[in-house]
CSV table of C-alpha atoms and ligand atoms in Angstrom, one decimal:
chain,number,residue,atom,x,y,z
A,1,MET,CA,121.3,61.9,124.0
A,2,SER,CA,124.0,63.7,125.7
A,3,SER,CA,127.4,64.6,124.9
A,4,ASN,CA,130.1,66.4,126.1
A,5,LYS,CA,129.7,69.2,123.4
A,6,ILE,CA,129.1,72.7,124.7
A,7,ARG,CA,126.6,73.7,122.2
A,8,ALA,CA,124.7,77.0,122.0
A,9,SER,CA,121.3,76.9,122.6
A,10,ILE,CA,118.6,79.3,122.4
A,11,THR,CA,117.4,80.3,126.2
A,12,GLY,CA,114.6,83.0,125.1
A,13,VAL,CA,113.6,85.1,122.3
A,14,HIS,CA,111.6,88.5,122.2
A,15,GLY,CA,110.3,90.4,119.5
A,16,TYR,CA,109.2,94.0,119.1
A,17,VAL,CA,107.4,95.3,115.8
A,18,PRO,CA,106.0,99.4,115.6
A,19,ASN,CA,102.5,99.8,116.5
A,20,TYR,CA,102.0,101.5,113.0
A,21,ILE,CA,100.2,99.2,109.8
A,22,LEU,CA,101.0,99.9,106.8
A,23,SER,CA,98.0,98.1,105.1
A,24,ASN,CA,98.0,96.8,101.2
A,25,SER,CA,94.7,99.3,100.6
A,26,GLU,CA,96.7,102.0,102.2
A,27,LEU,CA,99.5,101.5,99.3
A,28,GLU,CA,96.9,101.7,96.9
A,29,LYS,CA,96.5,105.3,97.4
A,30,LEU,CA,99.9,106.0,97.5
A,31,VAL,CA,101.5,103.9,94.1
A,32,ASP,CA,99.3,102.6,91.2
A,33,THR,CA,99.4,98.2,92.9
A,34,SER,CA,96.0,96.2,94.8
A,35,ASP,CA,96.0,94.2,97.4
A,36,GLU,CA,95.2,91.9,94.5
A,37,TRP,CA,98.3,91.8,92.8
A,38,ILE,CA,100.3,92.1,96.4
A,39,VAL,CA,98.7,89.5,98.2
A,40,THR,CA,99.2,86.9,95.2
A,41,ARG,CA,102.5,87.8,94.5
A,42,THR,CA,104.2,87.7,98.0
A,43,GLY,CA,102.0,86.7,100.4
A,44,ILE,CA,102.0,90.2,102.3
A,45,LYS,CA,98.6,92.0,103.5
A,46,GLU,CA,99.9,94.5,105.5
A,47,ARG,CA,103.8,95.7,107.1
A,48,ARG,CA,105.2,97.6,109.8
A,49,ILE,CA,106.7,100.5,109.8
A,50,LEU,CA,108.4,103.1,112.6
A,51,LYS,CA,107.0,106.6,112.2
A,52,GLY,CA,108.8,109.9,113.5
A,53,ASP,CA,111.9,111.5,113.4
A,54,MET,CA,114.8,110.8,115.1
A,55,LYS,CA,114.4,106.9,115.5
A,56,GLY,CA,116.1,104.2,114.3
A,57,THR,CA,117.1,100.2,114.1
A,58,SER,CA,118.6,100.6,117.5
A,59,ILE,CA,115.2,101.8,119.3
A,60,ILE,CA,113.4,98.4,117.6
A,61,GLY,CA,116.5,96.3,119.1
A,62,THR,CA,116.7,97.9,122.6
A,63,LYS,CA,112.8,97.1,122.8
A,64,CYS,CA,113.9,93.7,122.3
A,65,VAL,CA,116.8,93.1,124.2
A,66,GLU,CA,115.0,95.1,126.9
A,67,GLY,CA,112.3,92.1,126.6
A,68,LEU,CA,114.5,89.1,126.4
A,69,LEU,CA,116.2,90.2,129.9
A,70,GLU,CA,113.3,90.8,131.7
A,71,LYS,CA,111.4,87.3,129.8
A,72,THR,CA,114.7,85.3,131.1
A,73,GLY,CA,115.5,87.1,134.2
A,74,THR,CA,118.8,87.9,133.1
A,75,SER,CA,120.8,91.1,134.5
A,76,ALA,CA,122.5,93.4,131.7
A,77,ASN,CA,125.3,93.1,133.6
A,78,ASP,CA,126.0,89.7,132.7
A,79,ILE,CA,125.6,90.0,128.9
A,80,ASP,CA,129.2,89.3,127.5
A,81,LEU,CA,128.6,90.4,123.8
A,82,ILE,CA,126.1,91.8,122.0
A,83,ILE,CA,125.9,91.5,118.1
A,84,CYS,CA,123.4,93.2,116.1
A,85,ALA,CA,122.7,92.1,112.2
A,86,THR,CA,121.0,95.4,110.2
A,87,VAL,CA,121.4,96.7,107.1
A,88,THR,CA,119.8,99.9,108.6
A,89,PRO,CA,122.0,100.4,111.3
A,90,ASP,CA,121.7,104.0,113.1
A,91,MET,CA,124.6,105.7,111.0
A,92,PHE,CA,127.7,104.0,109.7
A,93,PHE,CA,129.2,104.2,113.4
A,94,PRO,CA,129.4,103.6,116.2
A,95,SER,CA,127.8,100.3,115.6
A,96,THR,CA,123.8,99.9,116.2
A,97,ALA,CA,124.6,97.1,118.6
A,98,ASN,CA,127.2,99.5,120.7
A,99,LEU,CA,124.0,101.8,120.8
A,100,ILE,CA,122.0,99.4,122.3
A,101,ALA,CA,124.2,98.2,125.1
A,102,ASN,CA,123.9,101.1,125.9
A,103,ASN,CA,120.4,102.3,126.0
A,104,VAL,CA,119.7,98.4,128.1
A,105,GLY,CA,122.7,99.4,130.3
A,106,ALA,CA,125.0,96.3,129.4
A,107,ASN,CA,128.3,97.7,130.9
A,108,ASN,CA,130.1,94.6,130.8
A,109,SER,CA,129.5,93.6,127.3
A,110,TYR,CA,131.2,94.8,123.9
A,111,GLY,CA,129.1,94.1,120.9
A,112,PHE,CA,129.2,95.0,117.0
A,113,ASP,CA,127.0,94.9,113.6
A,114,LEU,CA,126.9,92.5,110.9
A,115,SER,CA,126.2,93.1,107.4
A,116,ALA,CA,124.4,90.7,105.8
A,117,ALA,CA,121.0,91.5,104.4
A,118,CYS,CA,118.5,89.1,105.1
A,119,SER,CA,120.7,86.1,105.5
A,120,GLY,CA,121.8,88.8,108.5
A,121,PHE,CA,120.1,86.8,111.5
A,122,LEU,CA,121.2,83.8,110.6
A,123,TYR,CA,125.0,84.3,110.1
A,124,ALA,CA,124.5,86.2,112.8
A,125,LEU,CA,123.4,83.6,115.0
A,126,ALA,CA,125.9,81.4,113.4
A,127,THR,CA,128.6,83.7,114.8
A,128,GLY,CA,127.2,84.1,118.0
A,129,SER,CA,127.2,80.4,118.2
A,130,GLN,CA,131.0,80.5,118.1
A,131,PHE,CA,131.4,82.4,121.2
A,132,ILE,CA,129.7,79.9,123.4
A,133,GLU,CA,130.7,76.6,121.9
A,134,SER,CA,134.1,77.1,122.4
A,135,GLY,CA,133.4,78.3,125.6
A,136,ALA,CA,134.4,82.3,125.5
A,137,HIS,CA,131.0,83.4,126.9
A,138,LYS,CA,127.9,82.1,128.4
A,139,LYS,CA,125.3,84.9,127.5
A,140,VAL,CA,124.9,85.8,124.0
A,141,ILE,CA,122.8,88.1,122.9
A,142,VAL,CA,121.2,87.8,118.8
A,143,ILE,CA,119.7,90.8,117.5
A,144,GLY,CA,118.0,90.3,113.6
A,145,ALA,CA,116.6,94.3,113.0
A,146,ASP,CA,115.9,96.3,110.3
A,147,LYS,CA,113.7,99.7,109.8
A,148,MET,CA,113.7,98.8,106.1
A,149,SER,CA,111.0,102.4,105.4
A,150,SER,CA,114.0,104.6,105.9
A,151,ILE,CA,115.1,103.3,102.4
A,152,ILE,CA,112.1,102.8,101.1
A,153,ASP,CA,110.8,104.9,97.9
A,154,TYR,CA,106.7,105.0,98.7
A,155,THR,CA,106.4,106.7,95.1
A,156,GLU,CA,107.5,103.7,93.5
A,157,ARG,CA,105.4,100.5,93.6
A,158,LYS,CA,108.1,97.9,93.4
A,159,ASN,CA,109.9,98.2,96.7
A,160,CYS,CA,107.0,99.9,98.3
A,161,VAL,CA,104.5,96.9,99.0
A,162,LEU,CA,107.6,94.0,99.7
A,163,PHE,CA,109.6,95.7,103.0
A,164,GLY,CA,108.5,96.5,106.5
A,165,ASP,CA,110.0,97.5,110.0
A,166,GLY,CA,111.2,94.8,113.0
A,167,GLY,CA,113.2,92.9,114.8
A,168,GLY,CA,113.8,90.6,117.5
A,169,ALA,CA,116.9,89.2,119.7
A,170,VAL,CA,117.7,85.9,121.2
A,171,LEU,CA,119.4,84.9,124.3
A,172,LEU,CA,122.3,82.0,124.1
A,173,GLU,CA,123.6,80.3,126.4
A,174,PRO,CA,125.9,77.0,126.6
A,175,SER,CA,124.1,73.7,126.9
A,176,LYS,CA,124.9,70.1,127.3
A,177,ASP,CA,122.1,68.2,126.6
A,178,ASN,CA,122.6,68.6,123.2
A,179,THR,CA,119.8,70.7,122.3
A,180,GLY,CA,121.2,73.9,120.7
A,181,ILE,CA,122.8,74.5,117.2
A,182,GLN,CA,123.7,71.4,115.7
A,183,ASP,CA,124.8,72.8,111.6
A,184,TYR,CA,125.1,75.5,109.5
A,185,ILE,CA,125.5,76.5,106.4
A,186,LEU,CA,126.4,79.3,105.1
A,187,LYS,CA,127.1,81.0,101.6
A,188,SER,CA,127.5,84.2,99.1
A,189,ASP,CA,128.2,85.4,95.8
A,190,GLY,CA,129.0,89.2,95.5
A,191,SER,CA,128.9,88.5,92.0
A,192,GLY,CA,125.1,89.0,92.5
A,193,GLY,CA,125.3,92.0,94.5
A,194,ASP,CA,124.4,94.3,91.8
A,195,MET,CA,120.9,92.8,91.9
A,196,LEU,CA,119.6,94.0,95.6
A,197,CYS,CA,121.4,96.9,96.8
A,198,LEU,CA,122.2,100.4,98.8
A,199,LYS,CA,123.6,102.6,95.9
A,200,ALA,CA,124.8,105.6,97.3
A,201,GLY,CA,126.0,107.0,100.8
A,202,GLY,CA,129.1,104.3,101.2
A,203,SER,CA,132.9,105.2,100.8
A,204,LEU,CA,132.0,104.5,97.1
A,205,ARG,CA,129.3,107.1,96.0
A,206,PRO,CA,129.1,109.3,99.4
A,207,ALA,CA,126.2,111.2,99.4
A,208,SER,CA,126.0,114.1,96.9
A,209,ILE,CA,123.2,116.2,95.7
A,210,LYS,CA,123.3,114.0,92.9
A,211,THR,CA,123.1,110.9,95.0
A,212,ILE,CA,119.8,112.1,96.4
A,213,GLU,CA,118.5,113.4,92.9
A,214,ASN,CA,119.3,110.1,91.6
A,215,LYS,CA,117.3,108.5,94.2
A,216,GLU,CA,120.3,106.2,95.2
A,217,HIS,CA,119.8,106.4,98.9
A,218,TYR,CA,116.9,103.8,98.4
A,219,ILE,CA,116.8,100.3,98.1
A,220,TYR,CA,117.8,99.0,94.4
A,221,GLN,CA,116.2,95.8,93.4
A,222,GLU,CA,116.3,93.8,90.3
A,223,GLY,CA,112.9,91.7,91.0
A,224,SER,CA,112.5,88.7,89.3
A,225,SER,CA,116.3,87.8,88.7
A,226,VAL,CA,116.6,88.0,92.7
A,227,PHE,CA,113.3,86.0,92.5
A,228,LYS,CA,114.8,83.6,90.6
A,229,PHE,CA,118.2,83.5,93.0
A,230,ALA,CA,116.4,83.3,95.9
A,231,VAL,CA,114.1,80.5,94.9
A,232,THR,CA,116.8,78.1,93.8
A,233,ASN,CA,119.5,79.2,96.7
A,234,MET,CA,117.4,78.6,100.0
A,235,ALA,CA,115.7,75.3,98.6
A,236,ASN,CA,119.6,74.1,97.5
A,237,VAL,CA,120.9,75.1,101.1
A,238,SER,CA,118.2,73.5,103.1
A,239,GLU,CA,117.7,70.6,101.2
A,240,GLU,CA,121.5,70.4,101.9
A,241,ILE,CA,121.6,71.0,105.2
A,242,MET,CA,119.5,67.5,106.1
A,243,LEU,CA,120.7,65.5,103.8
A,244,LYS,CA,124.6,66.2,105.7
A,245,ASN,CA,122.2,65.8,109.1
A,246,ASN,CA,120.7,62.5,108.0
A,247,LEU,CA,117.6,64.5,108.4
A,248,THR,CA,114.0,63.6,106.5
A,249,SER,CA,111.3,65.6,106.3
A,250,ASN,CA,109.6,63.6,109.0
A,251,ASP,CA,111.9,64.6,111.6
A,252,ILE,CA,111.9,68.0,111.2
A,253,SER,CA,109.4,69.8,113.0
A,254,TYR,CA,109.5,73.0,112.1
A,255,LEU,CA,110.8,75.3,109.1
A,256,VAL,CA,111.7,78.9,110.2
A,257,PRO,CA,112.1,80.7,106.9
A,258,HIS,CA,113.1,84.2,106.0
A,259,GLN,CA,110.0,86.0,105.0
A,260,ALA,CA,110.5,87.6,101.7
A,261,ASN,CA,108.1,85.9,98.9
A,262,LYS,CA,105.4,83.3,100.3
A,263,ARG,CA,106.5,81.4,96.8
A,264,ILE,CA,110.1,81.1,97.7
A,265,ILE,CA,109.0,79.9,101.1
A,266,ASP,CA,106.8,77.3,99.3
A,267,ALA,CA,109.5,76.4,97.0
A,268,THR,CA,112.1,75.5,99.5
A,269,ALA,CA,109.3,73.9,101.7
A,270,ASN,CA,108.6,71.5,98.3
A,271,ARG,CA,111.5,70.8,98.2
A,272,MET,CA,112.4,69.9,101.9
A,273,GLY,CA,109.1,67.5,101.8
A,274,VAL,CA,107.7,69.5,104.4
A,275,GLY,CA,103.9,70.0,104.9
A,276,PRO,CA,102.8,73.9,105.1
A,277,GLU,CA,101.7,72.6,108.9
A,278,LYS,CA,105.5,72.8,109.1
A,279,VAL,CA,106.3,75.7,107.6
A,280,LEU,CA,106.1,79.1,110.1
A,281,LEU,CA,104.6,81.8,108.2
A,282,ASN,CA,104.0,85.4,109.4
A,283,ILE,CA,104.9,87.0,105.9
A,284,GLU,CA,101.3,88.4,105.7
A,285,LYS,CA,101.9,90.1,109.2
A,286,TYR,CA,105.3,91.7,108.9
A,287,GLY,CA,106.6,91.6,105.6
A,288,ASN,CA,109.8,91.7,104.7
A,289,THR,CA,111.8,93.1,107.3
A,290,THR,CA,115.1,91.2,106.4
A,291,ALA,CA,117.4,90.4,109.4
A,292,GLY,CA,114.0,90.4,111.6
A,293,THR,CA,112.3,87.9,109.7
A,294,ILE,CA,113.8,84.7,111.4
A,295,PRO,CA,113.7,86.0,115.0
A,296,LEU,CA,110.3,87.3,114.6
A,297,CYS,CA,109.0,84.0,113.3
A,298,PHE,CA,110.4,82.8,116.7
A,299,TRP,CA,108.8,85.1,118.9
A,300,ASP,CA,105.0,84.7,116.9
A,301,PHE,CA,105.9,80.9,116.8
A,302,GLU,CA,107.8,80.2,120.8
A,303,LYS,CA,104.9,78.7,122.6
A,304,LYS,CA,104.5,75.9,119.6
A,305,PHE,CA,107.9,74.8,120.3
A,306,LYS,CA,108.8,71.6,122.0
A,307,LYS,CA,112.2,70.7,123.7
A,308,GLY,CA,114.3,68.8,120.9
A,309,ASP,CA,112.4,70.3,117.9
A,310,ASN,CA,114.1,70.0,115.8
A,311,LEU,CA,114.2,73.4,113.7
A,312,VAL,CA,115.5,74.3,110.1
A,313,LEU,CA,116.0,77.8,109.3
A,314,ALA,CA,116.6,79.1,105.4
A,315,ALA,CA,117.8,82.5,104.5
A,316,PHE,CA,118.6,84.0,101.3
A,317,GLY,CA,119.0,88.3,100.9
A,318,GLY,CA,120.9,90.5,99.0
A,319,GLY,CA,124.8,90.0,98.4
A,320,PHE,CA,123.8,87.9,97.7
A,321,THR,CA,124.1,85.6,101.2
A,322,TRP,CA,122.0,82.9,101.9
A,323,GLY,CA,122.2,79.7,104.5
A,324,SER,CA,120.8,77.4,106.5
A,325,LEU,CA,120.7,76.6,110.1
A,326,TYR,CA,119.8,73.5,112.0
A,327,LEU,CA,118.9,73.5,115.7
A,328,LYS,CA,117.0,71.7,118.3
A,329,TRP,CA,114.9,73.8,120.6
A,330,SER,CA,116.3,74.0,124.1
A,331,TYR,CA,113.3,75.1,126.3
A,332,ASN,CA,109.3,74.4,126.5
A,333,THR,CA,107.0,77.9,127.1
A,334,LYS,CA,104.6,77.4,129.9
B,401,COA,N1,101.3,96.1,91.9
B,401,COA,C1,101.9,95.7,90.7
B,401,COA,N2,102.0,95.6,89.9
B,401,COA,C2,103.5,95.6,90.3
B,401,COA,C3,103.9,95.8,91.2
B,401,COA,C4,103.1,96.3,92.5
B,401,COA,N3,103.7,96.9,93.8
B,401,COA,N4,105.1,95.7,91.1
B,401,COA,C5,105.8,95.2,90.2
B,401,COA,N5,104.6,95.6,89.4
B,401,COA,C6,104.6,95.0,87.8
B,401,COA,C7,105.9,95.1,86.8
B,401,COA,O1,105.7,96.6,86.8
B,401,COA,C8,105.5,94.5,86.2
B,401,COA,O2,104.6,94.8,85.0
B,401,COA,P1,105.3,95.0,83.5
B,401,COA,O3,105.1,93.4,83.1
B,401,COA,O4,104.0,95.6,83.1
B,401,COA,O5,106.5,95.7,83.5
B,401,COA,C9,105.0,93.3,86.8
B,401,COA,O6,104.3,93.3,88.0
B,401,COA,C10,105.5,91.8,87.2
B,401,COA,O7,106.8,92.0,87.6
B,401,COA,P2,107.8,90.9,87.9
B,401,COA,O8,108.8,91.7,88.9
B,401,COA,O9,108.0,90.6,86.4
B,401,COA,O10,106.8,90.4,89.2
B,401,COA,P3,107.4,89.4,90.0
B,401,COA,O11,106.3,87.7,89.6
B,401,COA,O12,108.8,88.8,89.8
B,401,COA,O13,107.2,89.9,91.0
B,401,COA,C11,108.0,90.4,93.5
B,401,COA,C12,108.0,90.4,91.7
B,401,COA,C13,109.0,91.5,93.1
B,401,COA,C14,107.5,90.5,94.2
B,401,COA,C15,109.2,89.3,93.4
B,401,COA,O14,109.8,89.4,92.1
B,401,COA,C16,110.2,89.3,94.4
B,401,COA,O15,109.7,88.7,95.5
B,401,COA,N6,111.5,88.8,94.1
B,401,COA,C17,112.2,88.9,95.1
B,401,COA,C18,112.2,89.9,96.5
B,401,COA,C19,112.8,89.9,97.2
B,401,COA,O16,112.3,89.5,98.5
B,401,COA,N7,113.6,90.4,97.6
B,401,COA,C20,114.3,90.5,98.8
B,401,COA,C21,115.7,89.6,99.1
B,401,COA,S1,115.1,87.4,98.6
């Protein structure tokens, strides 16, 4: 079926993870944990870490965009807009998107960062699609990337087992064959903000000796409370987008979920009625890379996708933020 509506199609994906592998057995040496606890509670076996001084999230984003431009045969000068979803920007300003644009030579573009924690890529994808659908832009790059190791306390077992570094990027272009982004539902609830946050370093609590002593520059999370909100809301919003678009579980080719915890993903898949063969998982290799998880899934599973496949993306994260997005895949990979 074709329609005259311009939709935003993903016409290429590329991801990047650093080489260093932080395994569960290495974590066993750092904190009081076990491979068995981590795997049964989360599904994570290893995660990647960007080692070395003076290396920020822009390095991850730059590698993603360089690969994306090469793969899609796109000139950096043709990029109109770069949106980078991240909660670990190189600095508060300039934006990481600006740094990446400079690194890749996207000299005719403008860009900005978008902060929505683990839902960041979904928010950024929905945002980027508006510029394509309106006809304002022809080529938009949406990046989800985080260097979570920069805000993790590796002496405290609760969070260090969960997170890793990495990211991915997609190219959005107009399509008139009805493939591309069909619909999205985005939600937020700031009353959950205190349960998952970075307490200091912003205007509320600027960096001081005290904030450092109190370890307030590391991620703070009330894990089991966040878990309950994540399970309920990610499942609810995924069901909601199916109902809104008259999709049955048979219509769905793949669920592309944010990879925070395999148990949250299983609950979402159950509610949607989709079997494990349709659920894309790479949490065991990378852990939770925050804004990076969904584009990293695209990158890992790109070869599986066929033009016209119905994909449902779903995420939940700090804020709280959550959402789902329904898209029809736009190309076959050779
Ligand atoms: N290794 C071993 N034991 C650990 C541990 C670790 N890495 N981390 C916590 N524990 C312990 C706790 O101290 C607690 O011990 P206690 O009962 O003696 O107090 C016990 O394990 C259970 O902790 P709890 O937090 O209730 O476990 P849980 O089943 O909720 O699993 C998470 C913990 C963090 C895996 C889970 O809550 C979760 O995934 N939350 C969502 C996190 C997330 O992904 N957020 C990102 C955005 S969605």
